[in-house]
Coordinates of C-alpha atoms in Angstrom, one line a residue:
M1 CA 33.8 108.1 113.0
A2 CA 36.1 109.1 115.8
S3 CA 37.5 112.0 113.9
F4 CA 33.9 113.1 113.1
S5 CA 32.9 113.0 116.8
T6 CA 35.8 115.1 117.8
S7 CA 35.6 117.6 114.9
R8 CA 31.9 118.3 115.3
P9 CA 32.0 120.3 118.5
K10 CA 35.0 122.3 117.1
S11 CA 33.1 123.1 113.9
K12 CA 30.0 124.2 115.9
K13 CA 32.2 126.5 118.0
I14 CA 33.6 128.0 114.9
I15 CA 30.1 128.5 113.5
R16 CA 28.9 130.2 116.7
F17 CA 32.0 132.4 116.7
L18 CA 31.3 133.5 113.1
N19 CA 27.7 134.1 113.8
I20 CA 28.6 136.3 116.9
T21 CA 31.1 138.1 114.7
F22 CA 28.4 138.7 112.1
L23 CA 26.1 140.2 114.7
F24 CA 28.8 142.4 116.1
L25 CA 29.8 143.7 112.7
F26 CA 26.2 144.2 111.7
F27 CA 25.3 146.3 114.7
F28 CA 28.6 148.2 114.4
Y29 CA 27.8 149.0 110.8
L30 CA 24.3 150.2 111.7
A31 CA 25.6 152.3 114.5
T32 CA 28.4 154.0 112.5
S33 CA 26.3 154.5 109.4
Y34 CA 23.1 155.9 110.9
V35 CA 24.3 157.4 114.2
V36 CA 27.9 158.4 114.2
D37 CA 28.2 159.6 110.5
Q38 CA 24.9 161.5 110.4
P39 CA 25.5 164.8 112.3
T40 CA 28.3 166.6 110.4
E41 CA 30.7 166.1 107.6
P42 CA 34.5 166.2 108.5
K43 CA 36.2 169.5 107.8
V44 CA 39.3 169.8 105.8
N45 CA 41.7 172.6 105.0
T46 CA 41.7 174.6 101.8
N47 CA 44.7 172.8 100.2
H48 CA 43.1 169.4 100.7
S49 CA 39.8 170.7 99.3
V50 CA 41.6 171.8 96.1
L51 CA 43.3 168.5 95.8
L52 CA 40.0 166.7 96.3
Q53 CA 38.3 168.6 93.5
E54 CA 41.1 167.8 91.1
S55 CA 41.3 164.1 92.1
V56 CA 37.6 163.5 91.5
K57 CA 38.4 163.8 87.8
T58 CA 40.8 160.8 87.9
D59 CA 39.9 157.2 87.7
G60 CA 40.1 154.7 90.5
C61 CA 40.7 155.4 94.2
S62 CA 44.5 155.1 94.3
G63 CA 44.9 158.9 95.1
I64 CA 43.7 158.3 98.6
H65 CA 47.2 157.8 99.9
D66 CA 48.1 161.4 98.8
Y67 CA 46.4 162.6 102.1
I68 CA 47.8 162.2 105.6
D69 CA 44.9 162.8 108.0
Y70 CA 41.9 160.5 108.1
K71 CA 39.4 163.4 107.8
S72 CA 40.7 164.3 104.3
K73 CA 40.7 160.6 103.4
C74 CA 37.1 160.3 104.6
V75 CA 36.0 163.3 102.4
Y76 CA 37.9 161.8 99.4
V77 CA 36.2 158.5 99.8
K78 CA 32.7 160.1 100.0
S79 CA 33.2 162.5 97.1
H80 CA 35.2 160.3 94.7
I81 CA 33.2 158.1 92.3
G82 CA 36.0 155.6 92.0
C83 CA 35.9 154.9 95.7
R84 CA 32.3 153.7 95.6
S85 CA 31.9 150.1 96.4
K86 CA 30.5 147.8 93.7
G87 CA 29.1 145.6 96.5
Y88 CA 26.5 146.4 99.2
I89 CA 28.8 148.0 101.7
N90 CA 31.2 150.8 101.2
Y91 CA 34.3 149.4 103.0
L92 CA 36.5 152.4 102.4
Q93 CA 34.0 154.6 104.1
V94 CA 33.8 152.2 107.0
F95 CA 37.5 152.2 107.3
Y96 CA 38.3 155.9 106.9
C97 CA 35.1 157.5 108.3
S98 CA 33.6 155.1 110.8
C99 CA 36.9 153.9 112.3
G100 CA 38.7 157.2 111.6
Q101 CA 42.1 157.4 113.4
F102 CA 41.8 153.9 114.8
S103 CA 43.2 152.1 111.7
M104 CA 44.0 148.9 113.5
V105 CA 40.4 148.6 114.5
G106 CA 39.4 149.0 110.9
Y107 CA 41.8 146.3 109.7
F108 CA 40.5 144.0 112.4
L109 CA 36.9 144.5 111.4
L110 CA 37.6 144.0 107.7
L111 CA 39.5 140.8 108.3
L112 CA 36.8 139.5 110.5
W113 CA 34.2 140.2 107.8
L114 CA 36.6 138.6 105.3
A115 CA 36.5 135.4 107.4
V116 CA 32.7 135.5 107.6
L117 CA 32.4 135.9 103.8
F118 CA 34.8 133.0 103.1
Y119 CA 32.8 130.8 105.5
L120 CA 29.5 131.8 103.8
L121 CA 30.9 131.1 100.3
G122 CA 32.3 127.7 101.2
N123 CA 29.3 126.7 103.4
T124 CA 26.8 127.7 100.7
A125 CA 28.5 125.4 98.2
A126 CA 28.9 122.6 100.7
D127 CA 25.4 122.7 102.3
Y128 CA 23.2 123.7 99.4
F129 CA 24.9 123.8 96.0
C130 CA 26.7 120.4 96.1
P131 CA 23.8 118.3 97.6
I132 CA 21.5 119.7 94.9
L133 CA 24.0 118.8 92.2
E134 CA 24.3 115.3 93.7
S135 CA 20.5 114.9 93.6
L136 CA 20.4 116.2 90.0
S137 CA 23.0 113.7 89.0
K138 CA 20.9 110.9 90.5
L139 CA 17.7 112.2 88.9
L140 CA 19.3 112.5 85.5
K141 CA 21.0 109.1 86.0
L142 CA 24.5 110.3 85.1
S143 CA 27.3 107.9 85.5
P144 CA 29.9 108.7 88.2
T145 CA 32.6 109.5 85.6
I146 CA 30.4 112.0 83.6
A147 CA 29.0 113.4 86.8
G148 CA 32.5 113.9 88.2
A149 CA 33.6 115.7 85.0
T150 CA 30.6 118.1 85.1
L151 CA 28.7 118.4 88.4
L152 CA 31.6 117.5 90.7
S153 CA 33.7 120.2 89.1
L154 CA 30.8 122.7 89.1
G155 CA 30.2 122.0 92.8
N156 CA 33.8 122.4 93.9
G157 CA 34.6 125.3 91.6
A158 CA 31.5 127.4 92.2
P159 CA 33.2 130.0 94.4
D160 CA 36.0 130.6 91.9
V161 CA 33.7 130.7 88.9
F162 CA 31.3 133.3 90.5
A163 CA 34.2 135.4 91.9
S164 CA 35.6 135.5 88.4
V165 CA 32.2 136.4 86.8
V166 CA 31.6 139.1 89.4
S167 CA 35.1 140.7 89.0
F168 CA 34.5 141.0 85.2
T169 CA 30.8 142.1 85.2
R170 CA 30.3 144.1 88.4
S171 CA 33.6 145.3 89.8
S172 CA 35.3 146.4 86.6
S173 CA 38.4 144.7 88.0
G174 CA 38.8 141.7 85.7
D175 CA 42.4 141.2 86.8
V176 CA 41.2 140.2 90.2
G177 CA 39.1 137.4 88.6
L178 CA 42.0 136.3 86.4
N179 CA 44.4 136.2 89.3
S180 CA 42.0 134.4 91.6
I181 CA 41.3 131.7 89.0
L182 CA 44.9 131.2 88.1
G183 CA 46.2 131.5 91.7
G184 CA 43.7 128.8 92.8
A185 CA 44.6 126.5 89.9
F186 CA 48.3 126.9 90.7
F187 CA 47.7 126.3 94.4
V188 CA 45.6 123.1 93.8
S189 CA 47.8 121.6 91.1
S190 CA 51.0 122.3 92.9
V191 CA 50.5 122.5 96.7
V192 CA 47.7 120.0 97.0
V193 CA 49.2 117.5 94.6
G194 CA 52.6 118.1 96.3
V195 CA 51.2 117.4 99.8
I196 CA 49.4 114.3 98.5
S197 CA 52.6 113.0 96.9
L198 CA 54.5 113.5 100.2
L199 CA 51.9 111.8 102.3
T200 CA 51.3 108.8 100.0
G201 CA 54.9 108.5 98.7
S202 CA 55.8 105.6 101.1
R203 CA 52.8 103.5 99.9
E204 CA 53.8 103.6 96.2
I205 CA 50.3 104.3 95.0
S206 CA 49.9 104.5 91.2
V207 CA 47.5 106.7 89.3
D208 CA 45.8 106.0 86.0
K209 CA 48.1 107.0 83.2
S210 CA 45.6 107.7 80.5
S211 CA 43.4 109.9 82.8
F212 CA 46.3 111.8 84.1
I213 CA 47.8 112.6 80.7
R214 CA 44.4 113.5 79.4
D215 CA 43.7 116.0 82.2
V216 CA 47.2 117.6 82.2
C217 CA 47.3 117.9 78.4
F218 CA 43.9 119.6 78.2
F219 CA 44.9 121.9 81.1
L220 CA 48.1 122.9 79.2
F221 CA 46.1 123.5 76.1
S222 CA 43.7 125.7 78.0
L223 CA 46.5 127.7 79.5
S224 CA 48.1 128.1 76.1
S225 CA 44.9 129.4 74.7
L226 CA 44.5 131.8 77.6
L227 CA 48.1 133.0 77.1
L228 CA 47.4 133.7 73.5
I229 CA 44.3 135.8 74.5
L230 CA 46.5 137.8 76.9
V231 CA 49.2 138.4 74.3
V232 CA 46.6 139.6 71.8
G233 CA 45.0 141.8 74.5
K234 CA 41.5 141.6 73.2
I235 CA 38.9 138.9 72.3
S236 CA 35.7 138.8 70.3
L237 CA 32.5 137.1 71.2
W238 CA 33.2 134.2 69.0
G239 CA 36.7 133.9 70.4
A240 CA 35.3 133.8 73.9
I241 CA 32.8 131.1 72.9
S242 CA 35.6 129.1 71.3
F243 CA 37.6 129.3 74.5
L244 CA 34.6 128.2 76.5
S245 CA 33.9 125.3 74.2
I246 CA 37.3 123.7 75.0
Y247 CA 35.6 122.3 78.1
L248 CA 32.9 120.7 76.0
G249 CA 35.7 119.0 74.1
Y250 CA 37.2 117.8 77.4
V251 CA 33.8 116.4 78.6
G252 CA 33.4 114.7 75.2
V253 CA 36.8 113.0 75.5
V254 CA 36.0 111.9 79.1
C255 CA 32.7 110.4 77.8
I256 CA 34.4 108.6 74.9
M257 CA 37.0 107.1 77.2
H258 CA 34.4 106.2 79.8
F259 CA 32.2 104.3 77.3
D260 CA 35.3 102.6 75.8
Q261 CA 36.2 101.3 79.2
Y262 CA 32.6 100.4 79.8
R263 CA 32.6 98.3 76.6
K264 CA 35.8 96.5 77.6
K265 CA 34.5 95.8 81.1
N266 CA 31.2 94.6 79.8
R267 CA 32.9 92.0 77.7
L268 CA 34.4 90.6 80.9
A269 CA 30.9 90.7 82.5
V270 CA 32.3 92.4 85.6
Y271 CA 31.2 96.0 85.0
G272 CA 28.0 95.7 86.8
S273 CA 29.5 94.6 90.1
Q274 CA 32.2 97.2 89.9
E275 CA 29.7 99.9 89.3
E276 CA 27.6 98.8 92.3
D277 CA 30.7 98.6 94.5
F278 CA 31.6 102.2 93.5
L279 CA 28.2 103.5 94.3
E280 CA 28.2 101.8 97.7
R281 CA 31.5 103.3 98.8
G282 CA 31.5 105.9 101.6
V283 CA 32.9 108.6 99.4
P284 CA 30.3 111.2 98.5
L285 CA 29.9 112.1 94.8
L286 CA 30.8 115.7 95.4
G287 CA 33.7 115.0 97.7
H288 CA 32.8 116.8 100.8
S289 CA 33.9 115.5 104.2
D290 CA 31.4 115.0 107.0
H291 CA 32.4 118.0 109.0
E292 CA 31.3 120.3 106.1
K293 CA 27.7 119.0 106.3
P294 CA 25.1 121.4 107.7
T295 CA 25.1 121.6 111.5
P296 CA 22.4 124.0 112.6
V297 CA 19.5 121.8 111.4
D298 CA 18.7 119.5 114.2
K299 CA 17.8 121.5 117.4
T300 CA 17.8 118.4 119.6
A301 CA 21.2 117.4 118.5
A302 CA 22.5 120.9 119.2
V303 CA 21.0 120.8 122.7
E304 CA 22.1 117.3 123.4
D305 CA 25.7 118.2 122.7
Q306 CA 25.8 120.4 125.8
P307 CA 25.5 118.1 128.8
S308 CA 29.0 116.8 128.4
S309 CA 30.5 120.3 128.8
F310 CA 28.0 121.5 131.5
C311 CA 27.3 118.2 133.4
N312 CA 27.8 119.9 136.8
L313 CA 25.2 122.6 136.1
D314 CA 21.5 122.5 136.7
S315 CA 19.6 120.7 134.0
S316 CA 17.2 123.7 133.3
F317 CA 20.1 126.1 133.1
S318 CA 21.9 123.7 130.7
H319 CA 18.8 123.5 128.6
Y320 CA 18.4 127.3 128.3
L321 CA 22.2 127.6 127.6
G322 CA 21.9 125.0 124.9
S323 CA 18.9 126.8 123.4
F324 CA 20.8 130.1 123.5
L325 CA 23.8 128.6 121.8
Y326 CA 21.5 127.1 119.2
V327 CA 19.9 130.4 118.5
L328 CA 23.4 131.9 118.0
E329 CA 23.7 129.8 114.9
F330 CA 20.7 131.4 113.2
P331 CA 22.0 134.7 111.8
L332 CA 24.1 133.2 109.0
Y333 CA 21.9 130.1 108.6
L334 CA 18.3 131.4 108.4
P335 CA 18.5 133.9 105.5
R336 CA 19.8 131.1 103.2
R337 CA 17.5 128.4 104.6
L338 CA 14.5 130.6 104.2
T339 CA 15.2 131.3 100.5
I340 CA 16.8 128.1 99.1
P341 CA 14.4 125.1 98.7
V342 CA 15.9 121.9 100.2
V343 CA 14.3 118.6 99.4
S344 CA 16.9 116.1 100.8
E345 CA 15.6 113.4 103.1
E346 CA 17.6 114.3 106.1
R347 CA 17.0 118.1 105.9
W348 CA 13.3 118.1 104.8
S349 CA 11.1 120.6 106.6
R350 CA 7.8 121.5 105.1
P351 CA 7.5 124.9 106.8
F352 CA 11.0 125.9 105.6
A353 CA 10.1 124.6 102.1
L354 CA 6.9 126.6 101.9
V355 CA 8.6 129.8 103.1
S356 CA 11.6 129.3 100.7
V357 CA 9.4 129.1 97.6
A358 CA 7.5 132.1 98.7
S359 CA 10.5 134.3 99.5
A360 CA 12.8 133.2 96.7
P361 CA 11.1 135.4 94.0
I362 CA 11.3 138.4 96.4
L363 CA 15.0 137.9 96.8
L364 CA 15.5 137.7 93.1
A365 CA 13.5 140.9 92.6
A366 CA 15.5 142.7 95.2
L367 CA 18.8 141.6 93.5
C368 CA 17.5 142.7 90.1
A369 CA 16.4 146.1 91.5
T370 CA 19.7 146.6 93.2
H371 CA 21.7 145.8 90.1
Q372 CA 19.6 148.2 88.0
G373 CA 20.1 151.0 90.5
K374 CA 16.5 151.4 91.4
E375 CA 15.5 152.7 94.8
F376 CA 13.1 150.8 97.0
G377 CA 10.5 153.5 97.0
S378 CA 10.3 154.0 93.2
R379 CA 7.2 153.0 91.3
T380 CA 9.1 150.5 89.1
S381 CA 10.6 148.7 92.1
L382 CA 7.3 148.5 93.9
V383 CA 5.7 146.9 90.8
T384 CA 8.6 144.4 90.6
Y385 CA 8.2 143.5 94.3
L386 CA 4.5 143.1 93.9
I387 CA 4.8 140.8 91.0
A388 CA 7.5 138.8 92.8
G389 CA 5.2 138.5 95.9
L390 CA 2.3 137.2 93.8
I391 CA 4.6 134.6 92.2
G392 CA 5.8 133.6 95.6
V393 CA 2.2 133.2 96.9
V394 CA 1.2 131.0 93.9
L395 CA 4.3 128.8 94.3
C396 CA 3.7 128.5 98.0
N397 CA 0.1 127.4 97.5
L398 CA 1.2 124.8 94.9
A399 CA 3.9 123.5 97.2
C400 CA 1.4 123.3 100.1
L401 CA -0.9 121.1 97.9
T402 CA 1.8 118.8 96.6
T403 CA 4.0 118.2 99.7
E404 CA 3.7 116.2 102.9
K405 CA 4.9 117.1 106.4
S406 CA 6.9 114.0 107.0
N407 CA 8.6 113.3 103.6
P408 CA 10.0 115.4 100.8
P409 CA 8.2 115.2 97.4
N410 CA 9.0 112.1 95.3
K411 CA 7.2 113.3 92.2
S412 CA 7.9 116.4 90.2
L413 CA 11.3 116.6 92.0
F414 CA 13.0 118.5 89.1
P415 CA 11.3 121.9 89.7
W416 CA 12.4 121.7 93.4
L417 CA 16.0 120.9 92.4
A418 CA 16.0 123.6 89.7
G419 CA 14.7 126.2 92.1
G420 CA 17.3 125.2 94.8
F421 CA 20.0 125.3 92.1
L422 CA 18.9 128.8 91.0
M423 CA 18.8 130.2 94.6
S424 CA 22.1 128.6 95.7
V425 CA 23.7 130.1 92.6
T426 CA 22.0 133.5 93.6
W427 CA 23.4 133.4 97.1
T428 CA 26.9 132.3 95.8
Y429 CA 26.9 135.2 93.4
I430 CA 25.8 137.7 96.1
I431 CA 28.6 136.5 98.5
A432 CA 31.2 136.4 95.8
E433 CA 30.3 139.9 94.7
E434 CA 30.8 141.2 98.3
L435 CA 34.0 139.2 98.7
V436 CA 35.5 140.7 95.5
S437 CA 34.4 144.2 96.6
L438 CA 36.1 143.7 100.0
L439 CA 39.3 142.5 98.5
I440 CA 39.5 145.5 96.2
S441 CA 38.9 147.8 99.2
L442 CA 41.6 146.0 101.2
G443 CA 43.9 146.6 98.2
Y444 CA 43.3 150.3 98.3
V445 CA 43.6 150.5 102.1
S446 CA 46.8 148.5 102.3
G447 CA 48.4 149.8 99.2
I448 CA 48.6 146.3 97.7
N449 CA 47.4 145.7 94.2
P450 CA 44.0 144.0 94.4
S451 CA 45.1 141.5 91.8
V452 CA 47.8 140.3 94.2
L453 CA 45.2 139.8 96.9
G454 CA 43.1 137.8 94.3
L455 CA 46.2 135.7 93.5
T456 CA 46.9 134.9 97.1
V457 CA 44.1 135.6 99.7
L458 CA 41.1 134.9 97.4
A459 CA 42.8 131.9 95.8
W460 CA 43.9 130.4 99.1
G461 CA 40.5 130.9 100.6
N462 CA 38.6 129.3 97.8
S463 CA 41.1 126.4 97.5
L464 CA 41.3 125.6 101.2
G465 CA 38.3 123.2 100.9
D466 CA 40.1 121.4 98.0
L467 CA 43.2 121.0 100.2
I468 CA 41.3 119.5 103.1
A469 CA 39.0 117.3 101.1
N470 CA 41.5 115.9 98.6
V471 CA 44.3 115.3 101.1
A472 CA 41.8 113.5 103.4
M473 CA 40.5 111.5 100.5
A474 CA 44.0 110.5 99.5
A475 CA 45.1 109.7 103.0
N476 CA 42.1 107.6 104.0
G477 CA 40.7 106.3 100.7
G478 CA 43.5 104.0 99.6
S479 CA 44.4 103.8 95.9
D480 CA 40.9 104.7 94.7
G481 CA 40.7 107.7 97.0
T482 CA 44.1 108.9 95.8
Q483 CA 43.1 108.5 92.1
I484 CA 39.9 110.5 92.7
A485 CA 41.9 113.2 94.6
I486 CA 44.6 113.5 91.9
S487 CA 42.0 113.7 89.2
G488 CA 40.1 116.4 91.1
C489 CA 43.3 118.4 91.4
Y490 CA 43.6 118.8 87.7
A491 CA 40.0 118.6 86.4
G492 CA 38.7 121.1 89.0
P493 CA 41.2 123.9 88.2
M494 CA 40.7 123.3 84.5
F495 CA 37.0 123.6 84.9
N496 CA 37.5 126.9 86.8
T497 CA 39.8 128.2 84.1
L498 CA 37.6 127.3 81.2
L499 CA 34.2 128.0 82.6
G500 CA 35.0 130.7 85.1
L501 CA 37.1 132.8 82.7
G502 CA 35.1 131.5 79.7
I503 CA 31.7 132.7 81.0
S504 CA 33.3 136.0 82.1
L505 CA 34.8 136.6 78.7
V506 CA 31.6 135.6 76.9
I507 CA 29.5 138.0 79.0
S508 CA 32.1 140.8 78.7
S509 CA 32.6 140.4 75.0
G510 CA 28.9 140.1 74.4
S511 CA 28.3 143.4 76.1
K512 CA 30.8 145.0 73.7
Y513 CA 29.6 143.1 70.5
P514 CA 30.4 143.6 67.7
S515 CA 33.6 145.4 69.1
P516 CA 36.1 143.1 70.8
F517 CA 36.5 143.1 74.6
V518 CA 39.8 144.5 75.8
V519 CA 41.3 142.0 78.3
P520 CA 42.7 143.7 81.5
E521 CA 46.4 144.3 81.3
D522 CA 48.4 142.7 84.1
P523 CA 52.0 141.6 83.1
S524 CA 52.2 139.4 86.3
L525 CA 49.6 137.1 84.7
Y526 CA 52.4 135.9 82.3
E527 CA 54.5 134.9 85.3
T528 CA 51.6 133.1 86.9
I529 CA 50.8 131.1 83.8
G530 CA 54.5 130.4 83.2
F531 CA 54.9 128.9 86.7
L532 CA 51.6 127.1 86.5
M533 CA 52.6 125.4 83.2
G534 CA 56.0 124.7 84.7
G535 CA 54.4 122.7 87.5
L536 CA 52.2 120.8 85.1
V537 CA 55.1 119.9 82.8
W538 CA 57.1 118.8 85.9
A539 CA 54.3 116.4 86.9
L540 CA 53.9 115.3 83.3
V541 CA 57.6 114.4 83.1
I542 CA 58.2 112.9 86.6
L543 CA 55.1 110.7 87.0
P544 CA 55.7 108.6 83.8
R545 CA 59.4 108.2 84.7
K546 CA 58.3 106.9 88.1
K547 CA 55.9 104.5 86.5
M548 CA 52.9 106.7 87.6
K549 CA 53.8 106.2 91.3
L550 CA 53.4 109.2 93.5
D551 CA 56.7 109.9 95.4
K552 CA 58.5 112.6 97.3
S553 CA 60.4 113.9 94.2
L554 CA 57.2 114.9 92.6
G555 CA 55.9 116.6 95.8
V556 CA 59.1 118.4 96.6
G557 CA 59.5 119.7 93.1
L558 CA 55.9 121.0 92.9
L559 CA 56.2 122.7 96.3
A560 CA 59.5 124.2 95.4
I561 CA 58.0 125.7 92.2
Y562 CA 55.1 127.2 94.1
L563 CA 57.4 128.7 96.8
C564 CA 59.6 130.3 94.2
F565 CA 56.5 131.8 92.6
L566 CA 55.2 133.0 96.0
S567 CA 58.5 134.5 96.9
L568 CA 58.5 136.4 93.6
T569 CA 55.0 137.7 94.2
V570 CA 55.7 138.8 97.8
A571 CA 58.9 140.6 96.7
R572 CA 57.1 142.4 93.9
S573 CA 54.2 143.4 96.2
L574 CA 56.6 144.8 98.8
G575 CA 58.4 146.8 96.1
L576 CA 61.6 144.8 96.4
L577 CA 61.5 143.6 92.8
R578 CA 60.2 145.1 89.6
L579 CA 59.3 142.8 86.7
H580 CA 57.9 143.8 83.3
G581 CA 57.3 147.3 84.6
V582 CA 55.1 146.1 87.5
S583 CA 56.2 147.1 91.0

């Protein structure tokens, strides 16, 4: 509890900083988009105009570095179709037109927005997606083992899965999704397992042999199947479905092993007590630490945190300052809170619940209209919004009649959880879509291949939560916590690989049916898969030889493999090394 009390003020300060950053970037975008860029278009010389007309015919936006001055680059970005963002903000136009000659300011703003998007992606999963999945597992009465193999992996892997789906379906840059999934899997299975092994090596903690071999072997089989798809270069709809079904086979094996252990323990008449002991532990089902729980919910708690820091100030001033700081947490909190139904006991609010069920259909209608390219003033979009508004009013009235002010609903809980699940998925998709679009734009601006950014920045950002949660669980949870952490380091990345890439391939191949879908060509993927499989084989060889005890040899080997891979990737991105024709 001590660690929680010290980390909470720090987390609230970070949240306030990110909200202030969001407000600053929002007003900057409004000012530059509707004030600064309105009057005139930049003028360019005749030679640049000729180059621009020729470059419009090419694909992508890589030709932007053929120009020296920022005015020409601004015109190129505005006139070239390949430079248009697939998200909601044209980051290249912000960088080259709004910031102009102040490139460092542009980099600073884009990196700030990158931090905000990473926070939103992780916070949406932690505060909304995972609690809803935990409630669903209790409502459906799933055992902890089965829930861990399905809902736990879904909760932890949601950012990676949606980033992959977005990169395939919306950004036309499937290599970003491939690299982010494989980069995250490599980071978790090598760096996180390596750090856990180094931290727990002196305690000689053993992990379950059958579970470990099962997870690693299924993961190796999944990577081998993906490698075959990349070698062939294309995949049909049925091939994509077959790749996706590998995870169903894994869940089936997990269930069989679980029920076999259940039968053996039942014979000894001790299973019941062990199950109750497991459920009464302090480890949450979806593996999120306390500092990741929602903070801007309780206004009194937020205000009460202030007197210790401002004890020498007037009480009224301290109250107003605390209220002001509380309001600063709203910009990133309110939009999701007003559209995602929440029915947990500790976060129940009837006004928020009524507003969320009324506004959720409108948000879905806006998302559909945006993806279909319809303008807000068109007749079709107005009809769509009108229908969504009527649906929202009906749902709001039903919720008003069936809920109480003091307690969340106990009956008919599934529709609430299903609605919360749908809206949390919607928000995760929106944020992931913007994150992938930003990374692609950063790749064009910096001259770095966007797939390299997906392999490093996006993978690290999405895997940071796994690093913190799994290492903390292994360090403080004893042998059981270490077992859960190690299992999550393999089951989670395998889930992301099979479902994240599997769903993406199914959607992409389905859109091309009956023709096969051509998989994005990126020779560096072979290197990533090779190093990833090398780390898995290293763990599969070392742990049985060490009698399944985590030690420093396992950790040092895994970290060394990842550092070799990272050095190779950095050298290639800097142009110091060329492999397979990729600079």
